[in-house]
GROMACS .gro file of C-alpha atoms in nm:
model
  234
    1UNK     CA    1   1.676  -5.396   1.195
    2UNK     CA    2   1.722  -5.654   1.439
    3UNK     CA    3   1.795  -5.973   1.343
    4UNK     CA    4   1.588  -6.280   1.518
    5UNK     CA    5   1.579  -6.643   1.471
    6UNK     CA    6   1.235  -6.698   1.288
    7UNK     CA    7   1.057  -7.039   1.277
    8UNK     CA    8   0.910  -7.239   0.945
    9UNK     CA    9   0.572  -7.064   0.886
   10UNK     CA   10   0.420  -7.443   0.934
   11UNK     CA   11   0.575  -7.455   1.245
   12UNK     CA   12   0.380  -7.095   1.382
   13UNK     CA   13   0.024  -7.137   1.557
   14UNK     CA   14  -0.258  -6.876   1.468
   15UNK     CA   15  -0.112  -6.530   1.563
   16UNK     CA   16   0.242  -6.608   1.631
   17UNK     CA   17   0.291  -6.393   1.333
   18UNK     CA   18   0.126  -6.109   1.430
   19UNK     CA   19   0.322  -6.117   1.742
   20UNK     CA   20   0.635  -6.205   1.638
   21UNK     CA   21   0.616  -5.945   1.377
   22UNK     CA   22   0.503  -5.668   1.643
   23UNK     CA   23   0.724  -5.786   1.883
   24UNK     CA   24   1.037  -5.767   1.644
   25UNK     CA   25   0.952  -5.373   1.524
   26UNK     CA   26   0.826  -5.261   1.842
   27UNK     CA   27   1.161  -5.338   2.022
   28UNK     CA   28   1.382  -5.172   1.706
   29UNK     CA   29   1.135  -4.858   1.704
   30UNK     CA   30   1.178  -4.783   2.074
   31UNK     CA   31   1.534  -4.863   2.100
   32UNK     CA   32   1.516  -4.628   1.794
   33UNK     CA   33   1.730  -4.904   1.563
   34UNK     CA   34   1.452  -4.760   1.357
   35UNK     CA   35   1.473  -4.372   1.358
   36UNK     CA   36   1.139  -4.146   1.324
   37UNK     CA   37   1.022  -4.150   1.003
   38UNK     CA   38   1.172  -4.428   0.883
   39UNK     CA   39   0.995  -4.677   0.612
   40UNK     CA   40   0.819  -5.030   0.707
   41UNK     CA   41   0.846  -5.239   0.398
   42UNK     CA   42   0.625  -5.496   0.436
   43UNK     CA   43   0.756  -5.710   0.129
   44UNK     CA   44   1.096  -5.688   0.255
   45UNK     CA   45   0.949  -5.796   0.624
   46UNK     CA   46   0.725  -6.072   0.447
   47UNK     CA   47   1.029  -6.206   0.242
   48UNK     CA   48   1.252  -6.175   0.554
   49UNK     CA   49   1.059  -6.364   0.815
   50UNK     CA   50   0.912  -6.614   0.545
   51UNK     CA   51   0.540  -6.534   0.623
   52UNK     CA   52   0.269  -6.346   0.436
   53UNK     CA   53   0.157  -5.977   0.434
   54UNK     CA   54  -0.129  -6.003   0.624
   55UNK     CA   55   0.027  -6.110   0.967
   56UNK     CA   56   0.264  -5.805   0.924
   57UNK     CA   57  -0.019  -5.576   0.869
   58UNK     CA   58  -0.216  -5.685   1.172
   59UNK     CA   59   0.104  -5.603   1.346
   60UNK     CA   60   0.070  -5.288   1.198
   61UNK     CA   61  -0.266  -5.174   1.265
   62UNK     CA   62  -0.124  -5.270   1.646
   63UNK     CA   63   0.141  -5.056   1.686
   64UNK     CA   64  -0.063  -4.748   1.512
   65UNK     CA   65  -0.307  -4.811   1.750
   66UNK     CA   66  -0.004  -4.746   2.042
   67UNK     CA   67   0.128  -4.428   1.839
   68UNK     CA   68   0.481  -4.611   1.710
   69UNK     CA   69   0.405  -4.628   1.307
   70UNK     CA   70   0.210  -4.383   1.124
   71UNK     CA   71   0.033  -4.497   0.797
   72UNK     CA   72   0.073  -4.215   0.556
   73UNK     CA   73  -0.198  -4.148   0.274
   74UNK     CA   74   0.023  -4.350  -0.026
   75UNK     CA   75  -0.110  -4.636   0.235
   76UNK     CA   76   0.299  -4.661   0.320
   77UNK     CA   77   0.414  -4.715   0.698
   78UNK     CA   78   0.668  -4.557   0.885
   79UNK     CA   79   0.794  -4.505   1.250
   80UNK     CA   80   0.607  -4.216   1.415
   81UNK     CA   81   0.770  -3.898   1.500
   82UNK     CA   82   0.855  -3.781   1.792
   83UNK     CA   83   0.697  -3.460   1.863
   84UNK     CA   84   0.953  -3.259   2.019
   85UNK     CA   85   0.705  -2.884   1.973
   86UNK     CA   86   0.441  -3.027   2.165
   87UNK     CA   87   0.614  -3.245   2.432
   88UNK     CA   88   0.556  -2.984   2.739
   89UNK     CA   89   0.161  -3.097   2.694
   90UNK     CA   90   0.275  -3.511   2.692
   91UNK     CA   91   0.496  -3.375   3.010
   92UNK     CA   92   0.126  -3.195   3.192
   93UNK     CA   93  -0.096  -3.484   3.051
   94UNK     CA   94   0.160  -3.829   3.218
   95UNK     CA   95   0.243  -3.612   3.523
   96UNK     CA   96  -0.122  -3.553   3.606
   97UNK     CA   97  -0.141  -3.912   3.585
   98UNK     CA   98   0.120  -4.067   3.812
   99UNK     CA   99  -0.047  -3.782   4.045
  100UNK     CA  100  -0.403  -3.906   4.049
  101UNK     CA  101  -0.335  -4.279   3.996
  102UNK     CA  102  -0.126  -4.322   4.289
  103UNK     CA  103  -0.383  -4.120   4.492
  104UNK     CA  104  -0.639  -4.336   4.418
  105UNK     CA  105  -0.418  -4.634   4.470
  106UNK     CA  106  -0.333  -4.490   4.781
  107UNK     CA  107  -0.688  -4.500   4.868
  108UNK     CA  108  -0.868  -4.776   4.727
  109UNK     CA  109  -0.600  -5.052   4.704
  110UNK     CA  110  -0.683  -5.421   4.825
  111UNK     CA  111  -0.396  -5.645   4.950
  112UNK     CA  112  -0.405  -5.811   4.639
  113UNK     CA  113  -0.275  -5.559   4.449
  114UNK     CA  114  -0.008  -5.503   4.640
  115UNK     CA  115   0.107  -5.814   4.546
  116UNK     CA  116   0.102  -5.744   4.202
  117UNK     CA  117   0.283  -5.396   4.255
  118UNK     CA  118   0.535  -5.545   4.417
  119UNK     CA  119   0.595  -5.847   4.197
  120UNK     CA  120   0.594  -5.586   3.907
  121UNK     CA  121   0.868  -5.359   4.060
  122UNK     CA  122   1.041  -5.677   4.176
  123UNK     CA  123   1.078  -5.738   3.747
  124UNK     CA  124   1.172  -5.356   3.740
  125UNK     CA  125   1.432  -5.378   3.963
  126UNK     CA  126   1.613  -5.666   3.789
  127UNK     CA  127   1.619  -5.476   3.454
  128UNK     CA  128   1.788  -5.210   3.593
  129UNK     CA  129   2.033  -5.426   3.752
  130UNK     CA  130   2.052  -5.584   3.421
  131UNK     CA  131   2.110  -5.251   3.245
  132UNK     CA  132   1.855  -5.405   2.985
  133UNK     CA  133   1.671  -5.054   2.875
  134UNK     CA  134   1.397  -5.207   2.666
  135UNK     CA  135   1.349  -5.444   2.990
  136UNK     CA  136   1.306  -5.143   3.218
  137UNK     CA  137   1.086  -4.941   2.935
  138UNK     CA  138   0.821  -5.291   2.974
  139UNK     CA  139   0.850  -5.311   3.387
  140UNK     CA  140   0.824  -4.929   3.466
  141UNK     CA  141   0.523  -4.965   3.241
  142UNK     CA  142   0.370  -5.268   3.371
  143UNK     CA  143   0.442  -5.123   3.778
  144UNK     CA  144   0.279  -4.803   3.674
  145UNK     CA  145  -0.020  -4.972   3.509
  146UNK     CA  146  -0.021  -5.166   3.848
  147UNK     CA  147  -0.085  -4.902   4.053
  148UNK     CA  148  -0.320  -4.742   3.790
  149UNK     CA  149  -0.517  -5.042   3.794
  150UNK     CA  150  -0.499  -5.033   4.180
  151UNK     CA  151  -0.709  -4.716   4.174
  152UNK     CA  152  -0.975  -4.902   4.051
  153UNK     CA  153  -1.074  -4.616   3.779
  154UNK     CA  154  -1.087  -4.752   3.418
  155UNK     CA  155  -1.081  -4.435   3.254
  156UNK     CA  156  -0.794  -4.316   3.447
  157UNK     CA  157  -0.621  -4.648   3.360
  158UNK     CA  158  -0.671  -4.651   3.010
  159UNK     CA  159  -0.561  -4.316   2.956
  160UNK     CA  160  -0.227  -4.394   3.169
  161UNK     CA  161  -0.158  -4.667   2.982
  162UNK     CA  162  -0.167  -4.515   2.645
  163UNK     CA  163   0.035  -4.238   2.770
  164UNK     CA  164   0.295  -4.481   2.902
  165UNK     CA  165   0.256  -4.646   2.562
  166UNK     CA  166   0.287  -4.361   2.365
  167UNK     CA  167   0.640  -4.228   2.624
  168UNK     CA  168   0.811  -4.567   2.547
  169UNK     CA  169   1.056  -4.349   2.333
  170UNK     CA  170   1.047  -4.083   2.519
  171UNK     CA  171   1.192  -4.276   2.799
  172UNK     CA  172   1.449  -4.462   2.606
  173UNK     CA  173   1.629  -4.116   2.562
  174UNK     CA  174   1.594  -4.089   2.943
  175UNK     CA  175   1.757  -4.454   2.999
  176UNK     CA  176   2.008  -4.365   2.736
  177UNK     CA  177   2.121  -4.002   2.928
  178UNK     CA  178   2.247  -4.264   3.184
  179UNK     CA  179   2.402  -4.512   2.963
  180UNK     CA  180   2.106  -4.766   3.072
  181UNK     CA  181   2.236  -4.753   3.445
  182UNK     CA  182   1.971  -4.579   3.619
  183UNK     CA  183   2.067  -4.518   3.944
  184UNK     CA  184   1.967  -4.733   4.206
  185UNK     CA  185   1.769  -4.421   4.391
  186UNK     CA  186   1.520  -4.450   4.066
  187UNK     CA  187   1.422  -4.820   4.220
  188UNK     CA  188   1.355  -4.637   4.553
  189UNK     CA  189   1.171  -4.426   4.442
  190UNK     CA  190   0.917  -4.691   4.373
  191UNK     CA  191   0.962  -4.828   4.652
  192UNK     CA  192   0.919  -4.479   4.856
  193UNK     CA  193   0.565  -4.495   4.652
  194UNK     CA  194   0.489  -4.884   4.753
  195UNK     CA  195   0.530  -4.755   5.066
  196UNK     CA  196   0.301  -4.484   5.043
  197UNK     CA  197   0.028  -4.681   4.895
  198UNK     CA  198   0.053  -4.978   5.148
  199UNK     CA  199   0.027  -4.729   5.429
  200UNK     CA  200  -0.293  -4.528   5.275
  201UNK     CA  201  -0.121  -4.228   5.246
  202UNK     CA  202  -0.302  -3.978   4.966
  203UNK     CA  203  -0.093  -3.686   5.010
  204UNK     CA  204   0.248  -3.836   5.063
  205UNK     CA  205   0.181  -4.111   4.772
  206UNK     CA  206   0.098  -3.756   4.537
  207UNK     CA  207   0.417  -3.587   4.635
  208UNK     CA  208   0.637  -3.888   4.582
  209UNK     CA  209   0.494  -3.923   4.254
  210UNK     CA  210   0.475  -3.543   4.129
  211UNK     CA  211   0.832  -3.607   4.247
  212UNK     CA  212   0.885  -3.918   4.040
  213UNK     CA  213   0.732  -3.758   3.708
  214UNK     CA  214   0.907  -3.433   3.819
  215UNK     CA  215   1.284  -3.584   3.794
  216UNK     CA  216   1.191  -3.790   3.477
  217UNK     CA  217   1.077  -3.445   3.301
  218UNK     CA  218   1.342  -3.265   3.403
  219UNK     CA  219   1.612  -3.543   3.306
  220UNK     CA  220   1.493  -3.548   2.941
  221UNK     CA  221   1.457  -3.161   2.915
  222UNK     CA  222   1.843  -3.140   2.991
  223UNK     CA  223   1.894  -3.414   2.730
  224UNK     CA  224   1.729  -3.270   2.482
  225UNK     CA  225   1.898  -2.921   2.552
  226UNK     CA  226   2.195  -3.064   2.590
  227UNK     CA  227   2.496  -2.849   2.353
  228UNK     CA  228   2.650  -3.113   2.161
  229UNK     CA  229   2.839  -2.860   1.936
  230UNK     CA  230   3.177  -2.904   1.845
  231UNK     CA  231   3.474  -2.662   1.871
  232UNK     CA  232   3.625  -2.591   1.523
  233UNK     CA  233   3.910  -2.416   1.434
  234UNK     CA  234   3.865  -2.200   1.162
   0.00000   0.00000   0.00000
């Protein structure tokens, strides 16, 4: 598990714990330091970060709530798995959303939030320059949720968000079939739907982004298929 500088617990305001304690697993489970399936021991966490159990359990009951631990009946924790059987519905369900988000952006956007798409895929941008994958897992989610939110639909948004939520993993396997340097036509692309949006156009804004879901899809699908078998000699 990662290792991070902790502070005293006297030193730690009202639900820096929590957060600390979220923020430190939620960064090893999606850049899968901790593997699906693998155990959360709180007493090791508690004894580790010099804190009680409760702080790590709220941090718990968090990241269940976004899909990344699974609490089993013994009332143990691990990471969630990744559901490889049923990841052609996950593929329909976020692809029908960057579809009708950015249509609705498209059409009901305000200038003020272009703004805020553009400041977010400013941050994007700078985490793939960075190569920083967990970075450009947090931007691509925060532009995306931009643009939902530019739609002004809250249902839409909500269900977006968990699905970006929930793909956090998913797209660390797509960072990592690049070696975490996406190339720089990724960061067009959002710009290509910026672009789209600013200029109120539905149709073009829904091809660029069936296009944008499309590429991301089809990435992963050749990772995953990938033949990593060795040639022996026998």
């Amino acid at each position: 598990m990662t290792d991070k500088t902790t502070a005293a617990p006297a030193e730690r305001k009202r639900g820096e714990g929590v957060k600390l304690v979220y923020d430190i697993l939620r960064d090893d489970i999606i850049d899968l330091v901790l593997p699906p399936g693998s155990p959360i021991d709180e007493i090791q966490l508690a004894e580790r970060l010099s804190m009680s159990r409760t702080p790590i359990r709220e941090a718990l009951v968090r990241l269940a709530s976004e899909g990344l631990v699974t609490t089993l009946p013994n009332r143990s924790t691990v990471v969630s798995n990744i559901d490889f059987l049923n990841l052609h519905t996950f593929f329909d369900a976020i692809t029908l959303m960057y579809r009708v988000t950015t249509r609705l952006a498209a059409q009901f956007h305000v200038a003020a939030d272009l703004d805020v798409i553009r400041t977010r895929q400013a941050a994007f941008a700078g985490a793939v320059e960075a190569h920083d994958a967990l970075a450009m897992i947090a931007t691509n989610r925060d532009f995306h949720a931009a643009i939902a939110e530019a739609g002004r639909n809250p249902y839409y948004t909500g269900l977006f968000c968990r699905l970006l939520d929930e793909g956090r993993r998913i797209l660390r396997l797509y960072y990592s079939s690049f070696e975490d340097r996406l190339p720089q036509r990724y960061v067009v692309e959002h710009e290509e739907m910026i672009a789209a949006i600013a200029a109120r156009d539905v149709e073009g804004a829904d091809r660029l982004a069936k296009a944008h879901a499309d590429q991301i899809v089809q990435q992963i699908q050749q990772l995953i298929a990938r033949d990593r078998r060795q040639t022996l000699a026998l």
